[in-house]
mmCIF file of C-alpha atoms and ligand atoms in Angstrom:
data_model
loop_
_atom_site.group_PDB
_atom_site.id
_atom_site.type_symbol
_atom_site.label_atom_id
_atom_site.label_comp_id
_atom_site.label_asym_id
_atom_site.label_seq_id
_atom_site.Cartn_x
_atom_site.Cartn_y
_atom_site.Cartn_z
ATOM 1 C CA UNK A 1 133.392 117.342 130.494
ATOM 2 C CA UNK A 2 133.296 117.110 134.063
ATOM 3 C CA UNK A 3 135.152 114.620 135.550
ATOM 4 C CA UNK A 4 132.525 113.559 138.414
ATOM 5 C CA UNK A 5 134.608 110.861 140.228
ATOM 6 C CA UNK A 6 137.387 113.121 140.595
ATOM 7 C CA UNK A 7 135.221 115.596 142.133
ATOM 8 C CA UNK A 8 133.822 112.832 144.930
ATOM 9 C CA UNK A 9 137.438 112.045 145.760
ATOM 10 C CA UNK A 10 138.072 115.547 146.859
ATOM 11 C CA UNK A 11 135.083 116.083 148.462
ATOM 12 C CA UNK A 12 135.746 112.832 150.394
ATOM 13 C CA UNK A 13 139.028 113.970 151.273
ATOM 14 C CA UNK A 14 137.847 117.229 152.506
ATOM 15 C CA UNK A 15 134.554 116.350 154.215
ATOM 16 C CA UNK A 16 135.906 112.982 156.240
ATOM 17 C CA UNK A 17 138.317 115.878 158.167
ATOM 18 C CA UNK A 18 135.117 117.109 159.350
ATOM 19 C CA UNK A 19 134.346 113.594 161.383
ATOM 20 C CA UNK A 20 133.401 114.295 165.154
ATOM 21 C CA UNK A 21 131.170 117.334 164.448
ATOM 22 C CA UNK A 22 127.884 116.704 164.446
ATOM 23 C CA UNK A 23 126.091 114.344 166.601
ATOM 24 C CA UNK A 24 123.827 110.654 165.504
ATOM 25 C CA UNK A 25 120.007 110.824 166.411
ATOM 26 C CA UNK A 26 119.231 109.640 169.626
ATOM 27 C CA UNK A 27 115.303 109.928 169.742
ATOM 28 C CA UNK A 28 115.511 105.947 169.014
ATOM 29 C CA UNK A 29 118.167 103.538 170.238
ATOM 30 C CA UNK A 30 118.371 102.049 167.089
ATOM 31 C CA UNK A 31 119.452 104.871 165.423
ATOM 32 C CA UNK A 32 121.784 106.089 168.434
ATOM 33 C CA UNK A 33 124.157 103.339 167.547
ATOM 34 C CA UNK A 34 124.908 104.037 164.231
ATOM 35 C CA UNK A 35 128.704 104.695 163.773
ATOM 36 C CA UNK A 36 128.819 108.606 163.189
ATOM 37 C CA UNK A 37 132.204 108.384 161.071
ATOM 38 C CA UNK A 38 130.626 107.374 158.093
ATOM 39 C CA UNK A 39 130.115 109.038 154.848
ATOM 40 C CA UNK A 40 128.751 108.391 151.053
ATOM 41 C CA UNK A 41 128.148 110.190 147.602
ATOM 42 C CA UNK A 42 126.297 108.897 144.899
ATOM 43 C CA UNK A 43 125.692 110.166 141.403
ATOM 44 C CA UNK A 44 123.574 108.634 139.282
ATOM 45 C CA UNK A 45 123.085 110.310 135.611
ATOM 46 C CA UNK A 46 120.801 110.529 133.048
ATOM 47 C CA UNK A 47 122.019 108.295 130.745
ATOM 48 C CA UNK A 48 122.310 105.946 134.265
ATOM 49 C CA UNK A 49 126.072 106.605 134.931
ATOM 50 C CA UNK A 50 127.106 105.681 138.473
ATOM 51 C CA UNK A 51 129.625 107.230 140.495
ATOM 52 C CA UNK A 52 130.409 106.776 143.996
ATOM 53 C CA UNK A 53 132.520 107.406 147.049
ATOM 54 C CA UNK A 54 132.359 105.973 150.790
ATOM 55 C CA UNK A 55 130.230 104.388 152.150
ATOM 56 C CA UNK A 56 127.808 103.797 149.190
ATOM 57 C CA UNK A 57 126.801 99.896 149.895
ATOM 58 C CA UNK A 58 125.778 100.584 153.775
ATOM 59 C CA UNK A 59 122.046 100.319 153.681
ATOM 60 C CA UNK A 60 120.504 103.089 156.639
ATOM 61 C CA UNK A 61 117.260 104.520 157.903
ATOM 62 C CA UNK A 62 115.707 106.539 155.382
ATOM 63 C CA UNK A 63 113.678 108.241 157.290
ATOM 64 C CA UNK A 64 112.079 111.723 156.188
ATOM 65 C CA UNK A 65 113.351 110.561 152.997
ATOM 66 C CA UNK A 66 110.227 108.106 152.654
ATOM 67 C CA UNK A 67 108.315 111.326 152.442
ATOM 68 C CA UNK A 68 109.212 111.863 149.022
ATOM 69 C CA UNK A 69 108.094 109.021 148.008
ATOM 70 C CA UNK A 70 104.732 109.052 149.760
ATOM 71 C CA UNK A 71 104.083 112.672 148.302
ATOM 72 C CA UNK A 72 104.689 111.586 145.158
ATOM 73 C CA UNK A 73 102.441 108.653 145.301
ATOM 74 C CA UNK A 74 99.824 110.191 146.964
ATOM 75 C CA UNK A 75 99.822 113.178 144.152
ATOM 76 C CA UNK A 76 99.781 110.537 141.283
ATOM 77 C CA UNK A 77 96.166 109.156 142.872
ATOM 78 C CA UNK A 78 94.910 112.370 143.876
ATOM 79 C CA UNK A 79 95.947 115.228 141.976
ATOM 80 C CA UNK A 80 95.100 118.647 142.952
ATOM 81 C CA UNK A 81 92.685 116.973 145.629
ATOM 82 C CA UNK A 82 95.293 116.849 147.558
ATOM 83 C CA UNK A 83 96.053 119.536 148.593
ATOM 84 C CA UNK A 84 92.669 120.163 150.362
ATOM 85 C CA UNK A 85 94.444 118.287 153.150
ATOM 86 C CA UNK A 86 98.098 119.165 153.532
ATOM 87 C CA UNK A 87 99.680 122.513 152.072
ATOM 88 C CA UNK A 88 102.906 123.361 149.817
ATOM 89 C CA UNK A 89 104.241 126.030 152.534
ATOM 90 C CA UNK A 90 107.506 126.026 154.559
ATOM 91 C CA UNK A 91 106.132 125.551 158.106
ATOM 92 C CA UNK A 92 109.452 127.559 159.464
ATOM 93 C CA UNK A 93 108.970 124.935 162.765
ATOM 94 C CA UNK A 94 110.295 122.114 163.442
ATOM 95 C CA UNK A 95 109.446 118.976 161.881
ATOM 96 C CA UNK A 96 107.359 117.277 164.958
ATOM 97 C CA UNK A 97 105.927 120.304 165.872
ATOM 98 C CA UNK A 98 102.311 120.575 167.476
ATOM 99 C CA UNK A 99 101.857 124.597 167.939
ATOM 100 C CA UNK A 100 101.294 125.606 163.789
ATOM 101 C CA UNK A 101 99.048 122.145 163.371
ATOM 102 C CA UNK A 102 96.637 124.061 166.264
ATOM 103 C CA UNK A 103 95.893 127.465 165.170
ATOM 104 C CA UNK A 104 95.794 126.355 161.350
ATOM 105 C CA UNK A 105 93.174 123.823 162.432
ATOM 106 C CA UNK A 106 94.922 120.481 161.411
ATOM 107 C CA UNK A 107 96.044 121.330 158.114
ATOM 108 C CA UNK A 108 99.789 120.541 158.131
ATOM 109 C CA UNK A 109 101.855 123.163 156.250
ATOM 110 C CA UNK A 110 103.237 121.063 153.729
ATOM 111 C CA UNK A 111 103.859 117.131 152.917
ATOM 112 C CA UNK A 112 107.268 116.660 154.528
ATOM 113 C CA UNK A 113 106.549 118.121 157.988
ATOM 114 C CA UNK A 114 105.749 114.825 159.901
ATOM 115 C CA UNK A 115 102.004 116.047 160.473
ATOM 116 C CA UNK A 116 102.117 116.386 155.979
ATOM 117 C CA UNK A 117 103.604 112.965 155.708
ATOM 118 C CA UNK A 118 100.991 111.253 158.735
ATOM 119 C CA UNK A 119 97.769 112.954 156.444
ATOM 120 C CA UNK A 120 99.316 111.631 153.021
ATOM 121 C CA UNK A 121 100.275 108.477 154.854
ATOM 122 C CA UNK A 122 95.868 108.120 155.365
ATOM 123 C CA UNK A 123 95.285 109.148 151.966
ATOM 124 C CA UNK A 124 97.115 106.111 150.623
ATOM 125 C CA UNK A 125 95.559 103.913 153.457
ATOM 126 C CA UNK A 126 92.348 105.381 151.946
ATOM 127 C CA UNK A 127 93.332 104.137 148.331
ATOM 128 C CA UNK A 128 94.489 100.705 149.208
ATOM 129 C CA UNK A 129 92.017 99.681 151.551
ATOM 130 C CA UNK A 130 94.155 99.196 154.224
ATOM 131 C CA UNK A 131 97.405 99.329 156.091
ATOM 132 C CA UNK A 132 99.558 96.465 154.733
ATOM 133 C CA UNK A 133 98.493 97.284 151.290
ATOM 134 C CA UNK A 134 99.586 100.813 151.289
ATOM 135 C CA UNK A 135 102.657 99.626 152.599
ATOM 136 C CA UNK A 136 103.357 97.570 150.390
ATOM 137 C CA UNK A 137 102.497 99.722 147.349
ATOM 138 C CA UNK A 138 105.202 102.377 149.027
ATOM 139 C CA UNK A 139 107.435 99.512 149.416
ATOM 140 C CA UNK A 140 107.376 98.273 145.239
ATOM 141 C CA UNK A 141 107.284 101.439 144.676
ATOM 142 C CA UNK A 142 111.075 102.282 146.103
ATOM 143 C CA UNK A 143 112.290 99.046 145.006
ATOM 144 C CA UNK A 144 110.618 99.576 141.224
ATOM 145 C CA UNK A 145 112.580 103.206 141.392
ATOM 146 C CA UNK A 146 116.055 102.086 142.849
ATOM 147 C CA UNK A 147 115.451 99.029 140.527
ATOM 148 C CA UNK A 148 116.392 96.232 143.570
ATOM 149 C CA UNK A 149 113.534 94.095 144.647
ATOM 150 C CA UNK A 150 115.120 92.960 147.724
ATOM 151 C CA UNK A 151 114.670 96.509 149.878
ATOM 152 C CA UNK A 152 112.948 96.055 152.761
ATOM 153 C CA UNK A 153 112.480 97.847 156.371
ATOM 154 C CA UNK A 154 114.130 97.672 159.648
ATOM 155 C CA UNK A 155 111.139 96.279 162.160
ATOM 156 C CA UNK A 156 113.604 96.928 164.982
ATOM 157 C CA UNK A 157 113.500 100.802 164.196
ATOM 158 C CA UNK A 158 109.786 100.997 163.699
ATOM 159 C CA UNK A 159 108.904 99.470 166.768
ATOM 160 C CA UNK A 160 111.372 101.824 168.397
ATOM 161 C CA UNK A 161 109.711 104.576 166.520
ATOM 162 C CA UNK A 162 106.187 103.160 167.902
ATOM 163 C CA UNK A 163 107.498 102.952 171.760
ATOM 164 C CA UNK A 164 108.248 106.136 171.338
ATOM 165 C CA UNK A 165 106.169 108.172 168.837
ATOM 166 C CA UNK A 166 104.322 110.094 171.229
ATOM 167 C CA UNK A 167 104.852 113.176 169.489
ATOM 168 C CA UNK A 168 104.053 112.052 166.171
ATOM 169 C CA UNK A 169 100.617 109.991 168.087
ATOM 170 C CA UNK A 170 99.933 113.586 169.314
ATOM 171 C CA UNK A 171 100.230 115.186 165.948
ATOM 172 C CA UNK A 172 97.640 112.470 164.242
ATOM 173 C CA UNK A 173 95.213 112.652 167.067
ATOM 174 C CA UNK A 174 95.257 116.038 167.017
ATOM 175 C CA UNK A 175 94.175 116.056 162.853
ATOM 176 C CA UNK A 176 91.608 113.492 163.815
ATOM 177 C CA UNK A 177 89.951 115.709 166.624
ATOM 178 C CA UNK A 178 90.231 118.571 163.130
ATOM 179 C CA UNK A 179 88.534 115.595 160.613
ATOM 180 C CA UNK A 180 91.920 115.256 158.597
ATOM 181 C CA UNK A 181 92.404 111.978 159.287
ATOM 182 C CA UNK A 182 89.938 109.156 158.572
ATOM 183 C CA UNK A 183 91.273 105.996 159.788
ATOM 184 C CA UNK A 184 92.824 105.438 163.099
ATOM 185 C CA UNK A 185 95.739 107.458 164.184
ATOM 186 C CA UNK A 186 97.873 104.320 165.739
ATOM 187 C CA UNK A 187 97.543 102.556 162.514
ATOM 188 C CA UNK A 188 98.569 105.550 160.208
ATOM 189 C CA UNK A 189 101.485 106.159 162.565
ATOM 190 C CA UNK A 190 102.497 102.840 162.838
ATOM 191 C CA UNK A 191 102.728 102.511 158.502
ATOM 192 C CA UNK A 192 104.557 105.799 158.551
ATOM 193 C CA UNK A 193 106.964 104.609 161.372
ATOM 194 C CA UNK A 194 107.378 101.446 158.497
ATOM 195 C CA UNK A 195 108.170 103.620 155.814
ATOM 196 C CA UNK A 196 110.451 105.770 157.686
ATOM 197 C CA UNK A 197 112.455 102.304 158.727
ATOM 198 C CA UNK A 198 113.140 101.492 155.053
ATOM 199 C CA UNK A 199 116.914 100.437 154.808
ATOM 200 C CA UNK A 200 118.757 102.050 151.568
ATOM 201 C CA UNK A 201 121.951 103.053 150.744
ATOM 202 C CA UNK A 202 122.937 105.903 148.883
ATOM 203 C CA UNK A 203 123.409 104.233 145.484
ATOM 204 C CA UNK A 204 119.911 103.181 145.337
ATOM 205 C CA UNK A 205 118.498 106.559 147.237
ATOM 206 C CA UNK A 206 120.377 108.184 143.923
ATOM 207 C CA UNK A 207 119.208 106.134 141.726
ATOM 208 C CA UNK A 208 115.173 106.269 142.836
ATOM 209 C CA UNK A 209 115.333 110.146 142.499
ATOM 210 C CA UNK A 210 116.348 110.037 139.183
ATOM 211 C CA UNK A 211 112.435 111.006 137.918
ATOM 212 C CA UNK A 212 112.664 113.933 139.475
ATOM 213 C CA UNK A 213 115.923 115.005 137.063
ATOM 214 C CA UNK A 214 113.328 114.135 134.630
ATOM 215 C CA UNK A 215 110.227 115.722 134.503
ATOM 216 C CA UNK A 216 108.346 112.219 136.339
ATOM 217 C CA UNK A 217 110.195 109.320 133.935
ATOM 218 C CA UNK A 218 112.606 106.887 134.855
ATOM 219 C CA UNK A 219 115.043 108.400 131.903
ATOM 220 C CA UNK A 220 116.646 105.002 132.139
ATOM 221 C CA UNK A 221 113.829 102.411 131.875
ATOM 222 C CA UNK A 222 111.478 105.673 130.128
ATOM 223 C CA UNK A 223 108.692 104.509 133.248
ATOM 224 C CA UNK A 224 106.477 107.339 133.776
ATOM 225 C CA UNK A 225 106.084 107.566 137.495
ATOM 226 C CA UNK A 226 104.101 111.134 137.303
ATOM 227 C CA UNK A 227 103.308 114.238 134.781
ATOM 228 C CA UNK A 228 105.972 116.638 134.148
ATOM 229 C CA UNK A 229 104.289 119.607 136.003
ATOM 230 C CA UNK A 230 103.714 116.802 138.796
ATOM 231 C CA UNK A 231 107.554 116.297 139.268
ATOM 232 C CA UNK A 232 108.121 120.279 138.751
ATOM 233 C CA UNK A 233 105.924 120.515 141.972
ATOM 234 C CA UNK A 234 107.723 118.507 143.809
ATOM 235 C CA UNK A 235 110.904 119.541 143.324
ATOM 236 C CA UNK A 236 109.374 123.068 144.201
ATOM 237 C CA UNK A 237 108.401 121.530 147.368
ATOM 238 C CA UNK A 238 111.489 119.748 148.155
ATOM 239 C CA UNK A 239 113.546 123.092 147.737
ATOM 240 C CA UNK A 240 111.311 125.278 149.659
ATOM 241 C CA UNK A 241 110.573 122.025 152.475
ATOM 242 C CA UNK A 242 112.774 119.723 152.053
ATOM 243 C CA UNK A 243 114.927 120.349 155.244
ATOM 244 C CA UNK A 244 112.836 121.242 157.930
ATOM 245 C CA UNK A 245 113.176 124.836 159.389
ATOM 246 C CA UNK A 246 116.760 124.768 157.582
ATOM 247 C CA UNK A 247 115.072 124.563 153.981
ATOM 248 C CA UNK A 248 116.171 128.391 153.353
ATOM 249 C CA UNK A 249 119.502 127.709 154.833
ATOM 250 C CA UNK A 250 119.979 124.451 151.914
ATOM 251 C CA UNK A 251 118.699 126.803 149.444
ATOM 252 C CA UNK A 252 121.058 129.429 150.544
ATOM 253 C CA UNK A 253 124.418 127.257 150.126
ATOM 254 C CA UNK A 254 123.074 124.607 147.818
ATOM 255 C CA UNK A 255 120.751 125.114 145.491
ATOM 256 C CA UNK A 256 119.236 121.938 144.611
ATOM 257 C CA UNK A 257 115.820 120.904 145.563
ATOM 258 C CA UNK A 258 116.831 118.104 148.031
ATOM 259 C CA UNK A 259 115.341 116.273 151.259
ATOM 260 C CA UNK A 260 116.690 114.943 154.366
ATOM 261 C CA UNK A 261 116.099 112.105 156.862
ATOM 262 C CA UNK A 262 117.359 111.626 160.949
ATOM 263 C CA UNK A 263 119.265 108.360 159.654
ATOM 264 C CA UNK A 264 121.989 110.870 158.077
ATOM 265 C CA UNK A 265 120.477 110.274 154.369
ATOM 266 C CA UNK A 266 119.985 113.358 151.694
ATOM 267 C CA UNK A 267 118.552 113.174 148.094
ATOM 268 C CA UNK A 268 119.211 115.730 145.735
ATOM 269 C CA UNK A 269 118.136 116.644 142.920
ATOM 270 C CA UNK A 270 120.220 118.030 139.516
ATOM 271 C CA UNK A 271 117.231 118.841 136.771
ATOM 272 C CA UNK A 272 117.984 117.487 133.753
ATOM 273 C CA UNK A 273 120.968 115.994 134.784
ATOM 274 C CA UNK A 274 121.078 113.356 137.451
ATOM 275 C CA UNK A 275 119.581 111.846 141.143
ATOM 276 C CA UNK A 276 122.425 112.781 144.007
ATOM 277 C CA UNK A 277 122.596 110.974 147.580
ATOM 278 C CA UNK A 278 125.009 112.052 150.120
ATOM 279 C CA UNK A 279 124.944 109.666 153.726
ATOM 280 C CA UNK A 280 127.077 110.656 157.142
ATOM 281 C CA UNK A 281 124.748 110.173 160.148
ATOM 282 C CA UNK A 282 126.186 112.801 162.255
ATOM 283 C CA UNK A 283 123.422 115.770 162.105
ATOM 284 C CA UNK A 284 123.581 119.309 162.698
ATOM 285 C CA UNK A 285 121.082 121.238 165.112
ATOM 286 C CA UNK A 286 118.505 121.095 162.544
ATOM 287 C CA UNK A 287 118.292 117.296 162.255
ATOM 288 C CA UNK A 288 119.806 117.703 159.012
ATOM 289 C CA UNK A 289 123.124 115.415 157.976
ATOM 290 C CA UNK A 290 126.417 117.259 158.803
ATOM 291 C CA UNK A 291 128.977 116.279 156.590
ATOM 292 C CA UNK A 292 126.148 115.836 153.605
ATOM 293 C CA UNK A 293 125.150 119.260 153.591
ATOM 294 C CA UNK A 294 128.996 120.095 153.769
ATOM 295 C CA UNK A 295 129.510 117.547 150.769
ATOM 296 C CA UNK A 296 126.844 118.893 148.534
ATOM 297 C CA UNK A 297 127.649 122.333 148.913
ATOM 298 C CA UNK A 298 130.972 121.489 147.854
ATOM 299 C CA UNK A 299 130.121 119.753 145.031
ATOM 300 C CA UNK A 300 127.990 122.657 143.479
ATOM 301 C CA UNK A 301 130.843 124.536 144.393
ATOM 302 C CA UNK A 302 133.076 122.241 142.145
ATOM 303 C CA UNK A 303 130.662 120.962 139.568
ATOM 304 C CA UNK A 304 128.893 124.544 139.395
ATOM 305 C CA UNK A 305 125.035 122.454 139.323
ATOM 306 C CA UNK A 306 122.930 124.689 140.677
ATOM 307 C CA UNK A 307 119.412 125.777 139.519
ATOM 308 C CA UNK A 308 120.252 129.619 140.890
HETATM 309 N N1 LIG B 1 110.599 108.825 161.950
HETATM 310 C C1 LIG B 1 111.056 110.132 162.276
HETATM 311 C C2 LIG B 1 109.996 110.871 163.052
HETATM 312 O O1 LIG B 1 108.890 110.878 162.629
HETATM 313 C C3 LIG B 1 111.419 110.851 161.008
HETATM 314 C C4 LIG B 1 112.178 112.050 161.340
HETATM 315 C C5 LIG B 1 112.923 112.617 160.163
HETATM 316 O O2 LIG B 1 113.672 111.960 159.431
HETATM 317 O O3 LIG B 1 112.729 113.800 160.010
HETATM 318 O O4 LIG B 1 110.231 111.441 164.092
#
């Protein structure tokens, strides 16, 4: 029996030595402020056991995160349709960039690029009719997972993201002039800069990944969010694209499908066994979290969880 607390105590101990390296995003000013000497790890099992370390209550920006949760809704609704419109390859670039989206004629490489999150982004505007509807549905759709109703989203980070989304405008009005985007490319960017400015902390980031552990249903409320083969795909994705042009490098010395987000968040995902979050905002030159990606190789290290 592994004794899982024990294991975040060390890791905390070790990792925390590491404060200093790494260095907060600064694209935004809301998220250059965030005190870099932070650091969380949650567990959540199964059978819904809870462990934690650090900072586990601080809510932050979950970014890139939000495209898991996008890709998975927009997969439920469309299916293999999908994929007409974003791929399921590593893009080897980084996340924002233009160059790949030109010569492969608007069709982003795969759903957590920020061009594959902007297209799925429309396809749920498409669903719901409009903007504030498919924001909302992504919204209840978080809370329903992390089972707390009162989640919500910074409006101070995604105006910030808006004054300064130029990129990410550029990317969208660069699908529309290829026809893969049908509404309006300020309005899609402006509901993915919402969904990127949802406030979590790690407790309930490792708690709403906890379909994912199991094959698409909530093993704790048995909600089925998605098929099994859905949730097999996805966990496919997040290991091969999950961390930008580092995804090889997290498969390399983790392991674990996982995904990461500029506000210093990373899921991760055991299968079969449990939902993992791991927060320090201090990145590393891929825009990855520092001390996380320290922490969780680590803790495969210690707990020997790994699907290799
Ligand atoms: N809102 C950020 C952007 O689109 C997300 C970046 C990230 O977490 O990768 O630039």
């Amino acid at each position: 029996m592994i004794d899982y607390q024990e294991i975040l105590e060390e890791i905390y101990e070790e990792v925390t030595k590491h404060y200093g390296e790494g260095r907060v995003a600064d694209y935004i000013p809301a998220l250059s402020e965030v005190d870099p000497r932070q650091f969380a790890f949650s567990i959540v099992t199964k059978e819904g056991d809870e462990y934690h370390v650090g900072d586990s209550s601080v809510k932050f920006s979950i970014q890139s995160i939000s495209k898991l949760f996008t890709f998975t809704l927009a997969l439920d609704i469309y299916s293999r349709e999908l994929y007409k419109r974003v791929g399921v390859e590593p893009s080897g670039n980084p996340f924002n960039s233009l160059v790949q989206l030109e010569y492969e004629h608007g069709i982003p490489r795969n759903p957590f690029i920020n061009a594959g999150a902007i297209v799925i982004t429309d396809t749920l505007i498409n669903h719901y009719g409009d903007d504030y509807k498919a924001f909302e549905v992504v919204l209840n759709f978080v809370r329903d997972l992390a089972g707390d109703s009162s989640i919500t989203f910074d409006p101070v980070v995604s105006t910030s993201e808006m004054e300064h989304g130029f990129r990410n405008l550029s990317l969208a009005n660069l699908m529309k002039s290829f026809d893969n985007l049908d509404n309006d490319p300020r309005v899609v960017v402006q509901t993915y800069f919402k969904q990127c400015a949802i406030s979590m902390n790690s407790r309930e980031l490792a708690r709403s990944v906890l379909y994912l552990a199991n094959g698409g249903v909530d093993p704790v409320t048995g909600k089925e969010y998605i098929t099994k083969t859905q949730a097999r795909r996805i966990n496919a994705v997040m290991l091969t694209c999950g961390h930008y042009d580092a995804s090889g490098e997290f498969a390399f010395h983790v392991g674990l499908p996982g995904k990461s987000g500029v506000g210093g968040g990373v899921v991760a995902v055991v299968p079969g066994e449990m939902g993992i979050c791991t927060f320090s905002p201090a990145l590393n030159k891929y825009g990855n979290s520092h001390l996380g990606t320290l922490a969780l190789e680590m803790f495969v290290e210690k707990s020997g969880f790994s699907i290799f």
